[in-house]
Amino acid sequence: MTLPRRQLLQAAAAGSSAALLGACTIRRAGTTTGAALPSVRWRMATSWPHALDTIYGGAETVSRRVAEMSEGRFQIQPFAAGELVPGLEVLEAVQSGSVECGHTASYYYVGKNPALAFGTAVPFGLTAQQQNAWLYEAGGLEAINGVYADFGVISFPAGNTGAQMGGWFKRRLDGPASLRGLKMRIPGLGGKVMAALGVNVQVLPGGEIYLALDRGAIDAAEWTGPYDDEKLGLARAARYYYYPGWWEPGPTLTALVNRQAWRRLPKAYQTMFSVACQEANLGMLSRYEALNAVALKRLLQSGTQLVNYGEAILTAAAEASEQLLAEMAAGDRGFREIHDQWRTFRRQVQDWNEVNEYSLSRFTYRGKAGGGDS
């Protein structure tokens, strides 16, 4: 029997919760370990504005749950992008120890190590369910933490937006040639692929996208999906909403912890933090799946035009993606090791999902394509 994504992750969280319960009920000298646990106060820098309640909510979930599980002894205060550090400098803050932890996206830091892209999403890569399987069960998290070790940081999956949209454009595209010279906000390896197709790539934090798009500093922008894009007001700045978001089919958001701060935590608190991150990972994905469906309808009713990228652009992007990954693997041993392991897993899980899921999806969704296809 195939477990739905929600049940699969709930089972994982339940297993960790059971381990936590066991840890907290071990008795020492007639009392529980919980009674002897110290008061700990951490700060968490994030890459998100307060207004994006679902993605910022991942940080809030981690903070709330560790406080609840520790009966208030372990407190983490989250801060929005810009309150402590700029949204794209969370890794640096955690690495330096100016904050104990952060909530961000690994692919913001590909300039430091390109293999960090695998910690979030790779173009034409893994769905949310596949990404979780790779991280939790197929060695992916260990591989990513091998990279983060060079920065004195440990990472935990702590959110997933699900498959994203392909971005907002001020004018309609007409094949790969129409991408050349376009100024677009898009990070990670997706941005590198777009650059290979002639796009002038910009990397901006979420809170700066609307003004840049509205004032014409950029011609196009991607963020996550209908719910967040609507809250950012992107539909007021551009008319054409493209899909699919081929560069982020199932992107993970990440909690980063300074390794020295992590080692100072009692074991029970380490377990609480890990469990809270699993809950944030499941909860964010579930919430986005529910909210995006309703938000997309609102956007279409308000005049947004939904447009498919089309076979020509998708093919060009897929070919550029494969070439980019091959070149990066050839030029960097660490990238190659993670890429080869990830690629093997992707082939295996896609072969399986083609049988158990894709075959059903092709039948179920037949004739249900959105309006405005091109």
Short mmCIF file of C-alpha atoms in Angstrom, two decimals:
data_model
loop_
_atom_site.label_atom_id
_atom_site.label_comp_id
_atom_site.label_asym_id
_atom_site.label_seq_id
_atom_site.Cartn_x
_atom_site.Cartn_y
_atom_site.Cartn_z
CA MET A 1 0.00 0.00 0.00
CA THR A 2 1.28 3.48 -0.84
CA LEU A 3 1.24 5.86 2.13
CA PRO A 4 0.25 9.45 1.33
CA ARG A 5 3.00 12.03 1.84
CA ARG A 6 1.36 13.33 5.04
CA GLN A 7 1.18 9.88 6.63
CA LEU A 8 4.75 9.09 5.64
CA LEU A 9 6.17 12.15 7.37
CA GLN A 10 3.81 11.86 10.33
CA ALA A 11 5.17 8.36 10.89
CA ALA A 12 8.71 9.70 10.87
CA ALA A 13 7.82 12.45 13.32
CA ALA A 14 5.97 10.00 15.54
CA GLY A 15 9.05 7.79 15.72
CA SER A 16 11.21 10.72 16.77
CA SER A 17 8.59 11.85 19.28
CA ALA A 18 8.61 8.41 20.85
CA ALA A 19 12.38 8.61 21.19
CA LEU A 20 12.02 12.03 22.80
CA LEU A 21 9.43 10.76 25.27
CA GLY A 22 11.76 7.97 26.24
CA ALA A 23 14.65 10.38 26.71
CA CYS A 24 12.60 12.68 28.91
CA THR A 25 11.26 9.98 31.22
CA ILE A 26 14.63 8.44 32.17
CA ARG A 27 14.93 8.91 35.91
CA ARG A 28 18.01 10.05 37.76
CA ALA A 29 18.13 9.99 41.54
CA GLY A 30 14.37 9.80 41.80
CA THR A 31 13.54 12.63 39.38
CA THR A 32 13.17 13.11 35.63
CA THR A 33 15.93 14.45 33.42
CA GLY A 34 13.53 17.24 32.38
CA ALA A 35 13.59 18.71 35.88
CA ALA A 36 17.39 19.06 35.69
CA LEU A 37 17.53 20.60 32.23
CA PRO A 38 18.92 24.13 32.03
CA SER A 39 17.34 27.29 30.69
CA VAL A 40 18.58 27.97 27.14
CA ARG A 41 17.87 31.05 25.02
CA TRP A 42 18.70 31.11 21.31
CA ARG A 43 18.15 33.56 18.48
CA MET A 44 17.15 32.44 14.98
CA ALA A 45 17.85 34.64 11.95
CA THR A 46 15.64 33.94 8.93
CA SER A 47 15.56 34.78 5.23
CA TRP A 48 11.85 35.64 5.27
CA PRO A 49 9.68 38.69 5.95
CA HIS A 50 6.98 38.48 8.63
CA ALA A 51 4.30 39.00 5.96
CA LEU A 52 4.93 35.58 4.44
CA ASP A 53 3.26 33.73 7.27
CA THR A 54 3.67 30.22 5.87
CA ILE A 55 7.36 30.27 5.04
CA TYR A 56 8.23 32.38 8.10
CA GLY A 57 5.89 30.06 9.94
CA GLY A 58 8.46 27.28 9.57
CA ALA A 59 10.77 29.17 11.91
CA GLU A 60 7.89 29.89 14.25
CA THR A 61 6.92 26.20 14.35
CA VAL A 62 10.42 25.17 15.38
CA SER A 63 10.51 27.84 18.08
CA ARG A 64 7.04 27.07 19.43
CA ARG A 65 7.50 23.31 19.56
CA VAL A 66 10.87 23.29 21.35
CA ALA A 67 9.36 25.63 23.95
CA GLU A 68 6.34 23.36 24.40
CA MET A 69 8.38 20.16 24.61
CA SER A 70 10.85 21.67 27.09
CA GLU A 71 8.09 23.27 29.20
CA GLY A 72 9.56 26.67 28.44
CA ARG A 73 13.16 25.87 29.32
CA PHE A 74 14.44 25.95 25.71
CA GLN A 75 13.43 29.19 24.00
CA ILE A 76 14.25 30.22 20.42
CA GLN A 77 13.33 33.71 19.23
CA PRO A 78 12.96 34.00 15.41
CA PHE A 79 13.74 37.23 13.58
CA ALA A 80 12.58 38.26 10.11
CA ALA A 81 15.00 39.06 7.31
CA GLY A 82 16.78 42.33 7.99
CA GLU A 83 16.02 42.46 11.71
CA LEU A 84 19.37 40.89 12.66
CA VAL A 85 21.05 40.22 9.32
CA PRO A 86 20.04 40.54 5.65
CA GLY A 87 17.93 37.67 4.36
CA LEU A 88 20.72 36.24 2.20
CA GLU A 89 23.34 36.26 4.98
CA VAL A 90 21.83 33.79 7.44
CA LEU A 91 24.56 31.18 6.89
CA GLU A 92 27.26 33.72 7.68
CA ALA A 93 25.49 34.73 10.90
CA VAL A 94 25.16 31.13 12.08
CA GLN A 95 28.72 30.30 11.06
CA SER A 96 30.15 33.23 13.01
CA GLY A 97 28.06 32.43 16.08
CA SER A 98 26.38 35.85 16.12
CA VAL A 99 23.17 33.80 16.22
CA GLU A 100 22.85 30.20 17.31
CA CYS A 101 20.55 29.13 14.46
CA GLY A 102 18.82 30.24 11.30
CA HIS A 103 16.03 29.35 8.88
CA THR A 104 16.90 29.75 5.20
CA ALA A 105 17.39 28.00 1.86
CA SER A 106 20.68 26.23 1.18
CA TYR A 107 20.80 27.26 -2.47
CA TYR A 108 21.21 30.91 -1.49
CA TYR A 109 24.82 29.99 -0.72
CA VAL A 110 25.91 28.17 -3.88
CA GLY A 111 28.56 30.86 -4.29
CA LYS A 112 30.25 29.42 -1.22
CA ASN A 113 29.84 25.80 -2.29
CA PRO A 114 27.72 24.81 -5.32
CA ALA A 115 26.83 21.44 -3.75
CA LEU A 116 24.60 23.29 -1.27
CA ALA A 117 22.04 23.51 -4.08
CA PHE A 118 21.13 19.89 -3.40
CA GLY A 119 20.03 20.90 0.10
CA THR A 120 17.15 22.89 -1.44
CA ALA A 121 16.41 21.95 -5.04
CA VAL A 122 18.07 21.14 -8.35
CA PRO A 123 16.48 21.91 -11.74
CA PHE A 124 14.33 19.02 -12.99
CA GLY A 125 15.14 17.25 -9.74
CA LEU A 126 13.14 15.69 -6.94
CA THR A 127 9.54 16.25 -5.90
CA ALA A 128 8.84 17.13 -2.26
CA GLN A 129 8.19 13.51 -1.35
CA GLN A 130 11.27 12.33 -3.23
CA GLN A 131 13.38 15.07 -1.65
CA ASN A 132 12.31 13.99 1.83
CA ALA A 133 13.07 10.37 0.98
CA TRP A 134 16.54 11.32 -0.25
CA LEU A 135 17.33 13.46 2.79
CA TYR A 136 15.87 11.23 5.50
CA GLU A 137 16.42 7.73 4.12
CA ALA A 138 18.97 7.73 1.28
CA GLY A 139 21.97 9.56 2.73
CA GLY A 140 21.15 13.01 1.41
CA LEU A 141 21.17 14.82 4.75
CA GLU A 142 24.49 13.25 5.71
CA ALA A 143 25.96 14.39 2.40
CA ILE A 144 24.71 17.95 2.81
CA ASN A 145 25.94 18.12 6.38
CA GLY A 146 29.34 17.02 5.15
CA VAL A 147 29.39 20.27 3.16
CA TYR A 148 28.06 22.36 6.03
CA ALA A 149 30.75 20.95 8.33
CA ASP A 150 33.25 23.17 6.50
CA PHE A 151 31.29 26.17 7.81
CA GLY A 152 30.95 24.87 11.39
CA VAL A 153 27.19 24.39 10.84
CA ILE A 154 24.73 21.49 10.99
CA SER A 155 21.46 21.50 9.00
CA PHE A 156 17.98 20.08 9.41
CA PRO A 157 15.12 19.95 6.87
CA ALA A 158 12.58 22.39 8.28
CA GLY A 159 10.08 23.18 5.54
CA ASN A 160 9.11 22.46 1.96
CA THR A 161 6.98 24.60 -0.34
CA GLY A 162 6.04 21.77 -2.69
CA ALA A 163 6.32 22.18 -6.46
CA GLN A 164 6.67 25.86 -7.26
CA MET A 165 5.38 28.05 -10.06
CA GLY A 166 7.52 29.35 -12.90
CA GLY A 167 7.40 33.03 -12.11
CA TRP A 168 5.80 36.33 -13.13
CA PHE A 169 6.60 38.04 -16.43
CA LYS A 170 5.68 41.49 -17.63
CA ARG A 171 5.46 40.29 -21.22
CA ARG A 172 4.58 36.98 -22.81
CA LEU A 173 7.42 34.69 -23.85
CA ASP A 174 7.84 33.31 -27.36
CA GLY A 175 10.34 30.45 -27.21
CA PRO A 176 13.90 30.36 -25.81
CA ALA A 177 15.04 33.39 -27.82
CA SER A 178 12.61 35.63 -25.90
CA LEU A 179 14.51 34.93 -22.67
CA ARG A 180 17.68 36.64 -23.86
CA GLY A 181 18.38 39.90 -22.10
CA LEU A 182 15.47 39.47 -19.71
CA LYS A 183 16.19 40.64 -16.14
CA MET A 184 14.81 38.02 -13.74
CA ARG A 185 14.97 37.36 -10.03
CA ILE A 186 15.84 33.67 -9.64
CA PRO A 187 18.40 32.08 -7.26
CA GLY A 188 20.28 28.78 -7.10
CA LEU A 189 21.13 26.51 -9.99
CA GLY A 190 17.87 27.52 -11.65
CA GLY A 191 19.38 30.97 -11.94
CA LYS A 192 22.53 29.54 -13.50
CA VAL A 193 20.44 27.67 -16.06
CA MET A 194 18.49 30.81 -16.89
CA ALA A 195 21.79 32.66 -17.25
CA ALA A 196 22.93 30.02 -19.73
CA LEU A 197 19.75 30.74 -21.71
CA GLY A 198 20.62 34.44 -21.85
CA VAL A 199 18.74 35.79 -18.82
CA ASN A 200 20.26 38.58 -16.74
CA VAL A 201 19.85 36.89 -13.35
CA GLN A 202 19.20 38.83 -10.15
CA VAL A 203 19.10 37.41 -6.60
CA LEU A 204 16.85 39.38 -4.25
CA PRO A 205 15.29 38.49 -0.87
CA GLY A 206 11.52 38.07 -0.82
CA GLY A 207 10.79 41.46 0.71
CA GLU A 208 12.46 43.31 -2.20
CA ILE A 209 10.89 41.50 -5.15
CA TYR A 210 7.65 43.45 -5.58
CA LEU A 211 9.23 46.90 -5.80
CA ALA A 212 11.91 45.71 -8.21
CA LEU A 213 9.30 44.14 -10.48
CA ASP A 214 6.79 46.97 -10.18
CA ARG A 215 9.36 49.69 -10.93
CA GLY A 216 10.91 47.82 -13.86
CA ALA A 217 14.28 47.10 -12.27
CA ILE A 218 13.55 43.48 -13.26
CA ASP A 219 11.29 42.07 -15.99
CA ALA A 220 10.36 38.84 -14.26
CA ALA A 221 10.55 37.16 -10.87
CA GLU A 222 9.85 33.86 -9.20
CA TRP A 223 9.14 33.28 -5.52
CA THR A 224 7.23 30.19 -4.40
CA GLY A 225 3.62 29.76 -5.45
CA PRO A 226 0.19 31.41 -5.60
CA TYR A 227 -0.32 31.99 -1.87
CA ASP A 228 2.97 33.76 -1.17
CA ASP A 229 3.11 35.43 -4.58
CA GLU A 230 -0.33 36.92 -3.94
CA LYS A 231 0.75 38.21 -0.52
CA LEU A 232 3.83 39.83 -2.07
CA GLY A 233 1.58 41.58 -4.59
CA LEU A 234 3.40 40.19 -7.61
CA ALA A 235 0.15 39.94 -9.61
CA ARG A 236 -0.09 43.74 -9.43
CA ALA A 237 3.37 44.10 -10.97
CA ALA A 238 3.18 41.51 -13.77
CA ARG A 239 0.39 39.91 -15.74
CA TYR A 240 1.68 36.55 -16.97
CA TYR A 241 2.10 33.70 -14.48
CA TYR A 242 4.20 30.88 -15.90
CA TYR A 243 4.40 27.23 -14.95
CA PRO A 244 5.88 24.77 -14.15
CA GLY A 245 8.68 25.86 -11.82
CA TRP A 246 11.11 23.36 -13.32
CA TRP A 247 13.98 24.57 -11.14
CA GLU A 248 12.19 23.82 -7.84
CA PRO A 249 9.98 20.73 -8.03
CA GLY A 250 10.19 20.11 -4.27
CA PRO A 251 12.49 22.59 -2.48
CA THR A 252 13.55 22.05 1.12
CA LEU A 253 13.98 24.94 3.54
CA THR A 254 16.62 24.46 6.16
CA ALA A 255 17.30 25.13 9.82
CA LEU A 256 21.00 25.82 10.37
CA VAL A 257 22.67 25.48 13.77
CA ASN A 258 26.13 26.56 14.83
CA ARG A 259 27.98 23.34 15.70
CA GLN A 260 29.50 24.70 18.90
CA ALA A 261 26.08 25.81 20.09
CA TRP A 262 24.70 22.39 19.10
CA ARG A 263 27.33 20.53 21.11
CA ARG A 264 26.51 22.61 24.19
CA LEU A 265 22.83 21.58 24.05
CA PRO A 266 21.66 18.76 26.33
CA LYS A 267 20.84 15.63 24.35
CA ALA A 268 17.14 16.00 25.14
CA TYR A 269 17.14 19.50 23.63
CA GLN A 270 18.91 18.23 20.53
CA THR A 271 16.15 15.66 20.11
CA MET A 272 13.46 18.28 20.63
CA PHE A 273 15.00 20.53 17.99
CA SER A 274 15.21 17.68 15.48
CA VAL A 275 11.58 16.68 16.08
CA ALA A 276 10.42 20.30 15.80
CA CYS A 277 12.19 20.62 12.44
CA GLN A 278 10.43 17.48 11.17
CA GLU A 279 7.10 18.96 12.22
CA ALA A 280 7.93 22.22 10.44
CA ASN A 281 8.88 20.27 7.32
CA LEU A 282 5.58 18.39 7.25
CA GLY A 283 3.42 21.30 8.37
CA MET A 284 4.70 23.81 5.84
CA LEU A 285 4.26 21.42 2.91
CA SER A 286 0.74 20.51 4.01
CA ARG A 287 -0.25 24.13 4.45
CA TYR A 288 1.11 25.26 1.10
CA GLU A 289 -0.66 22.45 -0.72
CA ALA A 290 -3.97 23.57 0.78
CA LEU A 291 -3.46 27.34 0.44
CA ASN A 292 -1.98 27.42 -3.06
CA ALA A 293 -4.98 25.71 -4.64
CA VAL A 294 -7.35 28.40 -3.37
CA ALA A 295 -4.97 31.29 -4.03
CA LEU A 296 -4.47 30.30 -7.67
CA LYS A 297 -8.22 30.51 -8.26
CA ARG A 298 -8.30 34.00 -6.76
CA LEU A 299 -5.43 35.14 -8.97
CA LEU A 300 -7.08 33.82 -12.13
CA GLN A 301 -10.37 35.48 -11.20
CA SER A 302 -8.57 38.79 -10.76
CA GLY A 303 -7.10 38.73 -14.27
CA THR A 304 -3.81 36.84 -14.00
CA GLN A 305 -3.00 34.92 -17.18
CA LEU A 306 -1.71 31.40 -16.56
CA VAL A 307 0.80 30.30 -19.20
CA ASN A 308 2.79 27.10 -19.72
CA TYR A 309 6.46 27.55 -20.56
CA GLY A 310 5.95 25.30 -23.57
CA GLU A 311 7.95 22.42 -24.97
CA ALA A 312 10.69 24.53 -26.58
CA ILE A 313 11.68 26.44 -23.43
CA LEU A 314 11.38 23.39 -21.18
CA THR A 315 13.55 21.33 -23.52
CA ALA A 316 16.18 24.07 -23.74
CA ALA A 317 16.18 24.44 -19.95
CA ALA A 318 16.47 20.68 -19.39
CA GLU A 319 19.41 20.42 -21.78
CA ALA A 320 21.14 23.41 -20.18
CA SER A 321 20.54 21.89 -16.73
CA GLU A 322 22.15 18.59 -17.66
CA GLN A 323 25.13 20.38 -19.16
CA LEU A 324 25.52 22.60 -16.10
CA LEU A 325 25.42 19.68 -13.67
CA ALA A 326 27.91 17.72 -15.77
CA GLU A 327 30.33 20.64 -15.91
CA MET A 328 30.08 21.29 -12.18
CA ALA A 329 30.61 17.61 -11.40
CA ALA A 330 33.65 17.49 -13.67
CA GLY A 331 35.20 20.53 -12.03
CA ASP A 332 34.56 19.83 -8.34
CA ARG A 333 35.12 16.48 -6.62
CA GLY A 334 32.85 17.25 -3.67
CA PHE A 335 30.04 18.33 -5.97
CA ARG A 336 30.54 15.22 -8.09
CA GLU A 337 30.26 12.86 -5.12
CA ILE A 338 26.94 14.33 -4.01
CA HIS A 339 25.70 14.67 -7.58
CA ASP A 340 26.44 11.04 -8.43
CA GLN A 341 24.74 9.75 -5.27
CA TRP A 342 21.75 12.05 -5.83
CA ARG A 343 21.51 11.11 -9.51
CA THR A 344 21.46 7.38 -8.70
CA PHE A 345 18.66 7.94 -6.20
CA ARG A 346 16.72 10.12 -8.64
CA ARG A 347 16.83 7.42 -11.32
CA GLN A 348 15.68 4.73 -8.91
CA VAL A 349 12.85 6.70 -7.33
CA GLN A 350 11.63 8.04 -10.67
CA ASP A 351 11.55 4.53 -12.10
CA TRP A 352 9.43 3.47 -9.13
CA ASN A 353 7.16 6.53 -9.18
CA GLU A 354 6.57 6.15 -12.91
CA VAL A 355 4.92 2.85 -12.06
CA ASN A 356 3.09 3.68 -8.85
CA GLU A 357 2.24 7.40 -9.15
CA TYR A 358 2.86 8.88 -12.57
CA SER A 359 0.78 6.26 -14.36
CA LEU A 360 -2.19 7.11 -12.14
CA SER A 361 -1.58 10.87 -12.48
CA ARG A 362 -1.59 10.65 -16.27
CA PHE A 363 -5.05 9.07 -16.10
CA THR A 364 -6.43 11.21 -13.28
CA TYR A 365 -5.30 14.59 -14.64
CA ARG A 366 -6.02 13.86 -18.28
CA GLY A 367 -7.81 16.85 -19.79
CA LYS A 368 -7.39 18.98 -16.66
CA ALA A 369 -4.61 21.31 -17.91
CA GLY A 370 -5.00 24.94 -16.84
CA GLY A 371 -6.19 27.68 -19.16
CA GLY A 372 -3.80 29.81 -21.16
CA ASP A 373 -1.47 27.00 -22.23
CA SER A 374 0.94 27.81 -25.00
#
